[in-house]
Backbone as a printed PyTorch tensor [residue, N CA C, xyz], in Angstrom:
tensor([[[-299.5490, -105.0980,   21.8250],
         [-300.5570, -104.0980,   21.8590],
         [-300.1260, -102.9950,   22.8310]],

        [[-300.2680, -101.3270,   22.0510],
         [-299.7930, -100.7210,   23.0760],
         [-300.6570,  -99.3810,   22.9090]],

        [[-301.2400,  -99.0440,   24.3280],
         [-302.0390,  -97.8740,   24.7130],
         [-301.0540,  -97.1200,   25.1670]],

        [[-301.5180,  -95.9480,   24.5000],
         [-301.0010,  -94.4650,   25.2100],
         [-302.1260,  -94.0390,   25.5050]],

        [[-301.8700,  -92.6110,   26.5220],
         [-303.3240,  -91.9250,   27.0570],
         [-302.6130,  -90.6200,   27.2290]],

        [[-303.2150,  -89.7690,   26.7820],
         [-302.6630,  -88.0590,   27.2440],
         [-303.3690,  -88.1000,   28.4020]],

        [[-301.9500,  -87.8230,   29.5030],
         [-302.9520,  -87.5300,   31.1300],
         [-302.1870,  -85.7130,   31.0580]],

        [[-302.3360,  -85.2280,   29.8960],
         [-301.4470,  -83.7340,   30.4350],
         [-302.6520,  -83.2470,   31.5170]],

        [[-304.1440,  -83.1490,   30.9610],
         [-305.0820,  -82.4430,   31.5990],
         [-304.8770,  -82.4260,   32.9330]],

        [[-305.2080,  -83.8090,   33.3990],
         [-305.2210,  -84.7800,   34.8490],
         [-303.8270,  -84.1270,   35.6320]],

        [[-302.7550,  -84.2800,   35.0810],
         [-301.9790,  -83.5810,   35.4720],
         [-301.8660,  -82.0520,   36.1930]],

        [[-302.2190,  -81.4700,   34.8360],
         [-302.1420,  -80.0620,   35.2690],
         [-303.3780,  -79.5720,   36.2200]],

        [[-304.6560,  -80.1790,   36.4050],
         [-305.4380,  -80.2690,   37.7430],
         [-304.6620,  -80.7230,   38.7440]],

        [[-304.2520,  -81.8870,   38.7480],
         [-303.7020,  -81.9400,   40.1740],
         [-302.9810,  -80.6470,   40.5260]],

        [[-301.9720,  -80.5070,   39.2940],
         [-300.9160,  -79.4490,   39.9720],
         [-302.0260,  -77.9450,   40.8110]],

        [[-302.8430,  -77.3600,   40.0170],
         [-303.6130,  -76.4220,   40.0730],
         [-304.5860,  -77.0680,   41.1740]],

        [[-304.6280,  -78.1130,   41.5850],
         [-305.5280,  -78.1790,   43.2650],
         [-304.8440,  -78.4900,   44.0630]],

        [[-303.2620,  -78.6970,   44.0170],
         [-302.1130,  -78.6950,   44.8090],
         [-302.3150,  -76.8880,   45.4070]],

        [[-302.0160,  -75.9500,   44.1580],
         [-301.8200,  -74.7720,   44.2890],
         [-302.7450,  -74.0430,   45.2340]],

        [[-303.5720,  -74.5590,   44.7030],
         [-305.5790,  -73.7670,   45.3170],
         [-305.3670,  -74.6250,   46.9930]],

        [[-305.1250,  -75.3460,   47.0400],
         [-304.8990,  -75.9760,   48.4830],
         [-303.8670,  -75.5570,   49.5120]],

        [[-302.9090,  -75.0500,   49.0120],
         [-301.5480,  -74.5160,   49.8390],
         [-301.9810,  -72.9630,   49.8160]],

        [[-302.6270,  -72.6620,   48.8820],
         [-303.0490,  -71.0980,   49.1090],
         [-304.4030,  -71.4080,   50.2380]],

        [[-305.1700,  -72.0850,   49.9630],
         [-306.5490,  -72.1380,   51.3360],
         [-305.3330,  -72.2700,   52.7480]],

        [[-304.8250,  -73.4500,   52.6110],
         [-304.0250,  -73.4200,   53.8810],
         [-303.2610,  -72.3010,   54.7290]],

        [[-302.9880,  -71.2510,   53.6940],
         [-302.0870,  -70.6650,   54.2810],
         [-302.9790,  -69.2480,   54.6250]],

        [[-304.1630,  -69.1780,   53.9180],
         [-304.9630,  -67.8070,   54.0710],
         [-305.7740,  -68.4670,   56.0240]],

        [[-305.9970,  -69.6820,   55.6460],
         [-306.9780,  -70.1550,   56.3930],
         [-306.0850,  -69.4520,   58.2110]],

        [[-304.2860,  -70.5040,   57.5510],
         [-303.8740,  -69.5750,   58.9790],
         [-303.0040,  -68.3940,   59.2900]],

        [[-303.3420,  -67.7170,   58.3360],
         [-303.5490,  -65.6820,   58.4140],
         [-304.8510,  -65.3150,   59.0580]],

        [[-306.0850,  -65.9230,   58.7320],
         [-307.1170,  -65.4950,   59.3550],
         [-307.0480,  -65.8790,   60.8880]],

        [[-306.8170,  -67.2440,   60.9780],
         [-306.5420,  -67.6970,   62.7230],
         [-305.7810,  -67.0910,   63.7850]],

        [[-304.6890,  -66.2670,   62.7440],
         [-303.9950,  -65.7070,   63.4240],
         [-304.7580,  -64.8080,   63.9640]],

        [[-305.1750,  -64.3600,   63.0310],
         [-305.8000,  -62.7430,   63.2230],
         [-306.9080,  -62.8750,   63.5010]],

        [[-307.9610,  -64.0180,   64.0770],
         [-308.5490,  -63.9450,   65.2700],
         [-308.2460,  -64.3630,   66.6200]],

        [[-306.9010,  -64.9290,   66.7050],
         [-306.2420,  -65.1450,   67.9280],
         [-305.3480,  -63.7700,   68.5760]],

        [[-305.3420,  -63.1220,   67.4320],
         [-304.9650,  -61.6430,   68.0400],
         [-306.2770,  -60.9590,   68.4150]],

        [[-307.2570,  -60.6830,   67.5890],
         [-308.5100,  -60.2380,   68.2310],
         [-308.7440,  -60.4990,   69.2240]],

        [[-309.2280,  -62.2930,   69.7690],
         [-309.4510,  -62.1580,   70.8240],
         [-308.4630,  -62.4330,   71.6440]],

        [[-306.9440,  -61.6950,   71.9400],
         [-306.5740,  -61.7490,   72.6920],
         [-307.0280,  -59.8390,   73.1280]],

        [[-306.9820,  -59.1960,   72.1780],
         [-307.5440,  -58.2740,   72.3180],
         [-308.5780,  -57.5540,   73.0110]],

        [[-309.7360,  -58.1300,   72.8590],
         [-310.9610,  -58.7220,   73.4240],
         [-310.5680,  -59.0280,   75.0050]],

        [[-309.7180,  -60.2550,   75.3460],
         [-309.6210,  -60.3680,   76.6300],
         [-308.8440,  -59.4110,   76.9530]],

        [[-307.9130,  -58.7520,   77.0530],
         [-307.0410,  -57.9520,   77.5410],
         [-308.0880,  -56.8800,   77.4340]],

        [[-309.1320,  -56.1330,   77.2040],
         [-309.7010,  -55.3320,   76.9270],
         [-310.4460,  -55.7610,   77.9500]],

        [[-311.3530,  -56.6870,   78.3140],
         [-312.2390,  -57.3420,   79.1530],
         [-311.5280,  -56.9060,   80.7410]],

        [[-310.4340,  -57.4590,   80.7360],
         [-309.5090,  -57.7710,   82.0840],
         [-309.5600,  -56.2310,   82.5740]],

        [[-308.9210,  -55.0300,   81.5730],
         [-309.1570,  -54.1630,   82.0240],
         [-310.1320,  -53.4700,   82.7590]],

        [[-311.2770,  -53.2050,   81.6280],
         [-312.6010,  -52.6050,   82.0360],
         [-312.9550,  -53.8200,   83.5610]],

        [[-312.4670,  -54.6710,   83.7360],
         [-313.3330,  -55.5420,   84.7310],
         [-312.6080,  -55.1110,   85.9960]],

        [[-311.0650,  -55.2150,   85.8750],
         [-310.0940,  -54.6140,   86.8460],
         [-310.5480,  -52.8770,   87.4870]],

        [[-310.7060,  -51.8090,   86.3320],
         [-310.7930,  -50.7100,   86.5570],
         [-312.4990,  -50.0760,   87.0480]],

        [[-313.4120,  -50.9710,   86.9850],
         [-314.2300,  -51.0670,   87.2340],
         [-315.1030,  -51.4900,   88.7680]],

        [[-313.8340,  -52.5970,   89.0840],
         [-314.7040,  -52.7420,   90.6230],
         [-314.2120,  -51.7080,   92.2160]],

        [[-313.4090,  -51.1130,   91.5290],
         [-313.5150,  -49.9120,   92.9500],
         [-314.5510,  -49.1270,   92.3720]],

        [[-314.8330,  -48.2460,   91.5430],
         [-316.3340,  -47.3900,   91.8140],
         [-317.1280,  -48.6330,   91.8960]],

        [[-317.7030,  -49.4110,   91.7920],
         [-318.7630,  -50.4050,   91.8320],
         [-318.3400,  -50.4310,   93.4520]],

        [[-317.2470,  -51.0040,   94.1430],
         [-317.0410,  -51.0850,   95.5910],
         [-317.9780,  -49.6020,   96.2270]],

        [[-317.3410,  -48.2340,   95.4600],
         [-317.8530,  -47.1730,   96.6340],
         [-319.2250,  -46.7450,   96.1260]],

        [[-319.8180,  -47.2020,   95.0420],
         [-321.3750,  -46.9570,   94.9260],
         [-322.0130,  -47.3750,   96.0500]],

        [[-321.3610,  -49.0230,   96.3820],
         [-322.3350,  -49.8410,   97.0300],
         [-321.8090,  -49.1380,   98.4540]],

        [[-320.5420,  -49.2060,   99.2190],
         [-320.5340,  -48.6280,  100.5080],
         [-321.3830,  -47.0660,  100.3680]],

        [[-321.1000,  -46.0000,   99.5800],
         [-321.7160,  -44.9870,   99.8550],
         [-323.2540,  -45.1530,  100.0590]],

        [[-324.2320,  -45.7680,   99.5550],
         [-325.4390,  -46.3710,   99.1760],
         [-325.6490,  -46.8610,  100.5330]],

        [[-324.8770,  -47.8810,  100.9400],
         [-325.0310,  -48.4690,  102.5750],
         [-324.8760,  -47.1570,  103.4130]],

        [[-323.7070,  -46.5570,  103.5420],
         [-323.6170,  -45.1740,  104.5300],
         [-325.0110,  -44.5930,  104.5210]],

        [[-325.3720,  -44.0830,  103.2460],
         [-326.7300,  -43.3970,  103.7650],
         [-328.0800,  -43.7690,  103.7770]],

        [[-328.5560,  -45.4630,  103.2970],
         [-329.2010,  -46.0070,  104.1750],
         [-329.4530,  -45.9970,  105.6130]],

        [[-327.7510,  -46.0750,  106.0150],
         [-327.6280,  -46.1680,  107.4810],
         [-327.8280,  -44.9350,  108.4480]],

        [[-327.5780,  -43.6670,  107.9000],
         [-327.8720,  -42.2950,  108.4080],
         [-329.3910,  -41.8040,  107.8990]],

        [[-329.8110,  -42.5430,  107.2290],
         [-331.5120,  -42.6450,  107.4400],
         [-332.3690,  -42.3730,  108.8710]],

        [[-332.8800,  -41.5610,  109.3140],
         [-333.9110,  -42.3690,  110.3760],
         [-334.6460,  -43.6130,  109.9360]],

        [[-335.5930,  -43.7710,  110.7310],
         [-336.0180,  -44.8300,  110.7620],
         [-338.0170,  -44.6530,  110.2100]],

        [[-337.7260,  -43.0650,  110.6670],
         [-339.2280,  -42.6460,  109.7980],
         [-339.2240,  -42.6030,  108.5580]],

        [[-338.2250,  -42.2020,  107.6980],
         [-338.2620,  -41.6920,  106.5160],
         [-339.0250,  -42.7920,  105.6140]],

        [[-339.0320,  -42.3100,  104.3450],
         [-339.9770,  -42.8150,  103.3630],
         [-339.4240,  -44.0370,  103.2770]],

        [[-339.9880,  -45.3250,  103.6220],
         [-339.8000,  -46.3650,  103.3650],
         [-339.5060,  -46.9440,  102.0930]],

        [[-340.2540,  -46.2880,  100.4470],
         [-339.8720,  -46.5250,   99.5600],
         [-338.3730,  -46.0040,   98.8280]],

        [[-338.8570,  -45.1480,   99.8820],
         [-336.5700,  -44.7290,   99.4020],
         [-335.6910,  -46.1030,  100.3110]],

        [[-336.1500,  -46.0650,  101.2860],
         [-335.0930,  -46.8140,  102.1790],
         [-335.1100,  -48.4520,  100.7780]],

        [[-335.9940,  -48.7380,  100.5250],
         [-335.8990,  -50.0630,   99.6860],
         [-335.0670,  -49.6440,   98.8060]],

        [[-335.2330,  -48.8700,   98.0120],
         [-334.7100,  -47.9930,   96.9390],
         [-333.3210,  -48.4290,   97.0010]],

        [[-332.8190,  -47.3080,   97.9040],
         [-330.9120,  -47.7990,   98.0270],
         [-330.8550,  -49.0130,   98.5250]],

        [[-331.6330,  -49.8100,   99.1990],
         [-330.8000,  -51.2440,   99.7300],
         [-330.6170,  -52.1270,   98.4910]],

        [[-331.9690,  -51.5620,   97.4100],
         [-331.6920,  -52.5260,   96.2600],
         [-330.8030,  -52.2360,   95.3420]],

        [[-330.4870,  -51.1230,   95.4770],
         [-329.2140,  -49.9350,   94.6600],
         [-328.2670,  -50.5340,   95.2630]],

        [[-328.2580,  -50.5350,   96.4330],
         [-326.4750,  -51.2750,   97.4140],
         [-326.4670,  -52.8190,   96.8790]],

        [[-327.8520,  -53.3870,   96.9300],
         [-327.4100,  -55.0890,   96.6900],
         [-327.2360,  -54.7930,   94.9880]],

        [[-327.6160,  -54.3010,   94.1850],
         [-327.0240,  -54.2910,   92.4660],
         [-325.8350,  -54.1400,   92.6260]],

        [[-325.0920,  -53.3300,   93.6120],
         [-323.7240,  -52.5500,   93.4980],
         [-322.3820,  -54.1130,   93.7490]],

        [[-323.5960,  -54.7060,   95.5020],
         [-322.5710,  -55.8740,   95.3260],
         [-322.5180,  -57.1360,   94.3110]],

        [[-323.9200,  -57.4710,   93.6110],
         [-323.8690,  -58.4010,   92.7540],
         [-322.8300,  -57.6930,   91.1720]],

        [[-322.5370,  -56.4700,   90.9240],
         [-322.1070,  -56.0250,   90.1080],
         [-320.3750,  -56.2380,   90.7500]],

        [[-320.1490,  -56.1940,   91.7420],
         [-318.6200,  -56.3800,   92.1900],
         [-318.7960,  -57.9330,   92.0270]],

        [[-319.2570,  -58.2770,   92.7230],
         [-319.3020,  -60.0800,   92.3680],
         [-319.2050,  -60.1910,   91.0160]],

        [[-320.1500,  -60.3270,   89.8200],
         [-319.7850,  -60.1330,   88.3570],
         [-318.3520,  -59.7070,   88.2520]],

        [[-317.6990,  -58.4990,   88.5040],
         [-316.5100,  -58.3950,   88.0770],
         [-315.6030,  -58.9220,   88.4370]],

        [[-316.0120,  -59.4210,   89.6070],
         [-314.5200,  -60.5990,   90.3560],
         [-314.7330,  -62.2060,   89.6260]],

        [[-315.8360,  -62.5640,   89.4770],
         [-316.0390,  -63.6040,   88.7140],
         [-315.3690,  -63.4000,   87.3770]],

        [[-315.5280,  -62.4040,   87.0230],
         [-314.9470,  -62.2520,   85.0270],
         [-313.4940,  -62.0520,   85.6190]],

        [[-312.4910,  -61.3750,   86.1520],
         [-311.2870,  -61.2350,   86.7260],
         [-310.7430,  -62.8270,   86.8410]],

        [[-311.8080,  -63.4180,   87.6870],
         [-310.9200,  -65.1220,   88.1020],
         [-311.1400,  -65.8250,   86.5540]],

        [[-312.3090,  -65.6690,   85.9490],
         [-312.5520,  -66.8510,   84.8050],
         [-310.9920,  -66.4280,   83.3020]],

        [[-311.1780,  -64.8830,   83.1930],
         [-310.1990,  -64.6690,   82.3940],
         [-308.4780,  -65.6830,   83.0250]],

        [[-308.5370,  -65.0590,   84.3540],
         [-307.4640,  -65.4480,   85.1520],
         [-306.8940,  -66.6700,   84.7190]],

        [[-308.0190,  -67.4820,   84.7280],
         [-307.9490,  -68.9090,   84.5340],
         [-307.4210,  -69.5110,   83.3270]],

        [[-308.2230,  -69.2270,   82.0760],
         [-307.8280,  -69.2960,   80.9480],
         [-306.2360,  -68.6330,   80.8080]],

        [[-305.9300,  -67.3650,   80.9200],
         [-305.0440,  -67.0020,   80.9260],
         [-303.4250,  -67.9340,   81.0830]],

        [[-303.7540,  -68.8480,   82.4840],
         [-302.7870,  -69.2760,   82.6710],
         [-302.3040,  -70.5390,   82.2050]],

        [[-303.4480,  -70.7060,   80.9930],
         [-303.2450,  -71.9350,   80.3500],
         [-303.8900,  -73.2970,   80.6380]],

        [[-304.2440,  -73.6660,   81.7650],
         [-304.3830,  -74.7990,   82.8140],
         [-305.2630,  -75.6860,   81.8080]],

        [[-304.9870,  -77.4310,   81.9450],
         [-305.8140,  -77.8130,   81.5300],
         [-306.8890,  -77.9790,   82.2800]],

        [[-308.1690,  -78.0920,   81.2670],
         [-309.5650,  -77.8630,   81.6660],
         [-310.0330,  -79.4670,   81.3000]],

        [[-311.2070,  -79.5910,   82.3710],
         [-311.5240,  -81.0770,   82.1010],
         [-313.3890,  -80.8200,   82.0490]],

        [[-313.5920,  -81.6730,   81.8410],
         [-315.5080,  -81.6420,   82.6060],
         [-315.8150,  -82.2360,   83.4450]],

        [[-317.0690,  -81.3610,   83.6500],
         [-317.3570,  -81.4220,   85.0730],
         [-318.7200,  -82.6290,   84.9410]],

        [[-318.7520,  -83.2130,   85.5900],
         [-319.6960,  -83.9640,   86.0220],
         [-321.0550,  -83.3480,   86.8370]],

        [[-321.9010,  -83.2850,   85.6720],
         [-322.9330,  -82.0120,   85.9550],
         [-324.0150,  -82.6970,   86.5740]],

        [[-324.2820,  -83.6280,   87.1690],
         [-325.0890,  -84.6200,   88.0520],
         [-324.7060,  -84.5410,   89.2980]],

        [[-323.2470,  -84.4300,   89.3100],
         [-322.3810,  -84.6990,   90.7800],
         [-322.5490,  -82.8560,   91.2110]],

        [[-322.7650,  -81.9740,   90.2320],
         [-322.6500,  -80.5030,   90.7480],
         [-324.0170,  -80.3400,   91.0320]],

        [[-325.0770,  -80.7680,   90.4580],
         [-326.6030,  -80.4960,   91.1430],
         [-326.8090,  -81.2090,   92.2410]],

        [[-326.0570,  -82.4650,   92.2380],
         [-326.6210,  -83.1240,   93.4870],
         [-326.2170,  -81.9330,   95.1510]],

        [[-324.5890,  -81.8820,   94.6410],
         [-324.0890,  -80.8180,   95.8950],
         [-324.9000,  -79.9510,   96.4000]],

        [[-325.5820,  -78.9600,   94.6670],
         [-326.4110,  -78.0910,   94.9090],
         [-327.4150,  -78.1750,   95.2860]],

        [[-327.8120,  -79.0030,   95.1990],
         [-329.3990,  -79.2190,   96.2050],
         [-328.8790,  -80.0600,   97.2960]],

        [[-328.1740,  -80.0770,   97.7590],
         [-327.6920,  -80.4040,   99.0060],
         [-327.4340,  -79.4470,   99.9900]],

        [[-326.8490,  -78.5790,   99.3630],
         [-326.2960,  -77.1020,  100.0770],
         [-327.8430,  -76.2570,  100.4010]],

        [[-328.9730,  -76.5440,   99.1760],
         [-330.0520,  -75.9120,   99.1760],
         [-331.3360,  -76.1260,   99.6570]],

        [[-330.8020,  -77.4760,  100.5190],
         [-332.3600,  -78.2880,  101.0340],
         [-332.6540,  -77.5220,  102.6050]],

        [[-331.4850,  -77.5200,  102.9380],
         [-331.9620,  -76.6420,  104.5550],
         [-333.0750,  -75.4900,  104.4570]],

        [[-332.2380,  -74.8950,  103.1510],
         [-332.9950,  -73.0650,  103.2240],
         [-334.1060,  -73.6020,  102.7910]],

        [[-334.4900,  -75.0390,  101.8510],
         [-335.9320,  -74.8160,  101.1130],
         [-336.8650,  -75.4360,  102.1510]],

        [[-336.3160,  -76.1320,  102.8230],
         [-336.9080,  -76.8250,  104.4250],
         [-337.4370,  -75.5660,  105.0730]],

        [[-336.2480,  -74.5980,  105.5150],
         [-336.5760,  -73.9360,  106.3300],
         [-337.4830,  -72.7370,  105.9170]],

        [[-337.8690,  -72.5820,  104.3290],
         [-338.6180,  -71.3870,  103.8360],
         [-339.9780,  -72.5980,  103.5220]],

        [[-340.2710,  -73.5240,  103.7340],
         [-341.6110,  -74.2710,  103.2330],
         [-342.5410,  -74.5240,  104.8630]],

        [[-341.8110,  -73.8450,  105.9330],
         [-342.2730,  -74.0830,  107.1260],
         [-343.4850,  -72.9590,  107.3160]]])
């Protein structure tokens, strides 16, 4: 007793989801590429604006302090708040840019990254933070 079976069909699918598969594969990494160029783009773009950015952010905030400081001591009190809160934006805005400077930094140099044990970082932090909340609940 002898069976034959036409597998041409079966065949020529495989071949044709062989094809459709080596073409996904290969578009899939043209696109990867070309968002690993973007965002290298992206960061190198970041690094800049963050680099070229914190000297005026530095002399907003000193100029802002200078003439706080050549203030008398009569003048309009709502100005004097005015620039101190203008000078403290100026330094939390240099802080921001030195923070984005080190985090790019970081990545940049490849390093492996691990996790952090986010129990062991609150505990620190309310450790570091119990004096001031002691000393502001008095």
């Amino acid at each position: 007793m002898e069976i034959n079976q036409d597998i041409t069909a079966q065949v020529q699918a495989e071949a044709a989801l062989r094809t459709l598969n080596l073409e996904l594969e290969q578009r899939v990494r043209t696109r990867t590429a070309e968002l690993q160029r973007a965002n290298n783009d992206l960061r190198q773009m970041a690094y800049v604006a963050a680099h070229d950015l914190q000297e005026p952010a530095r002399m907003v905030t000193i100029y802002l302090q200078k003439i706080t400081r050549c203030l008398p001591d009569q003048q309009d009190p709502e100005l004097l708040e005015a620039l101190c809160y203008a000078a403290e934006g100026g330094r939390r805005m240099t802080a921001q840019l030195n923070d984005l400077l080190k985090y790019l930094e970081i990545d940049e140099r490849g390093e492996e990254q691990s996790l952090a044990d986010c129990e062991q970082v609150l505990r620190k932090t309310l450790a570091t933070l119990q004096p001031l909340a002691n000393a502001c609940g008095r």
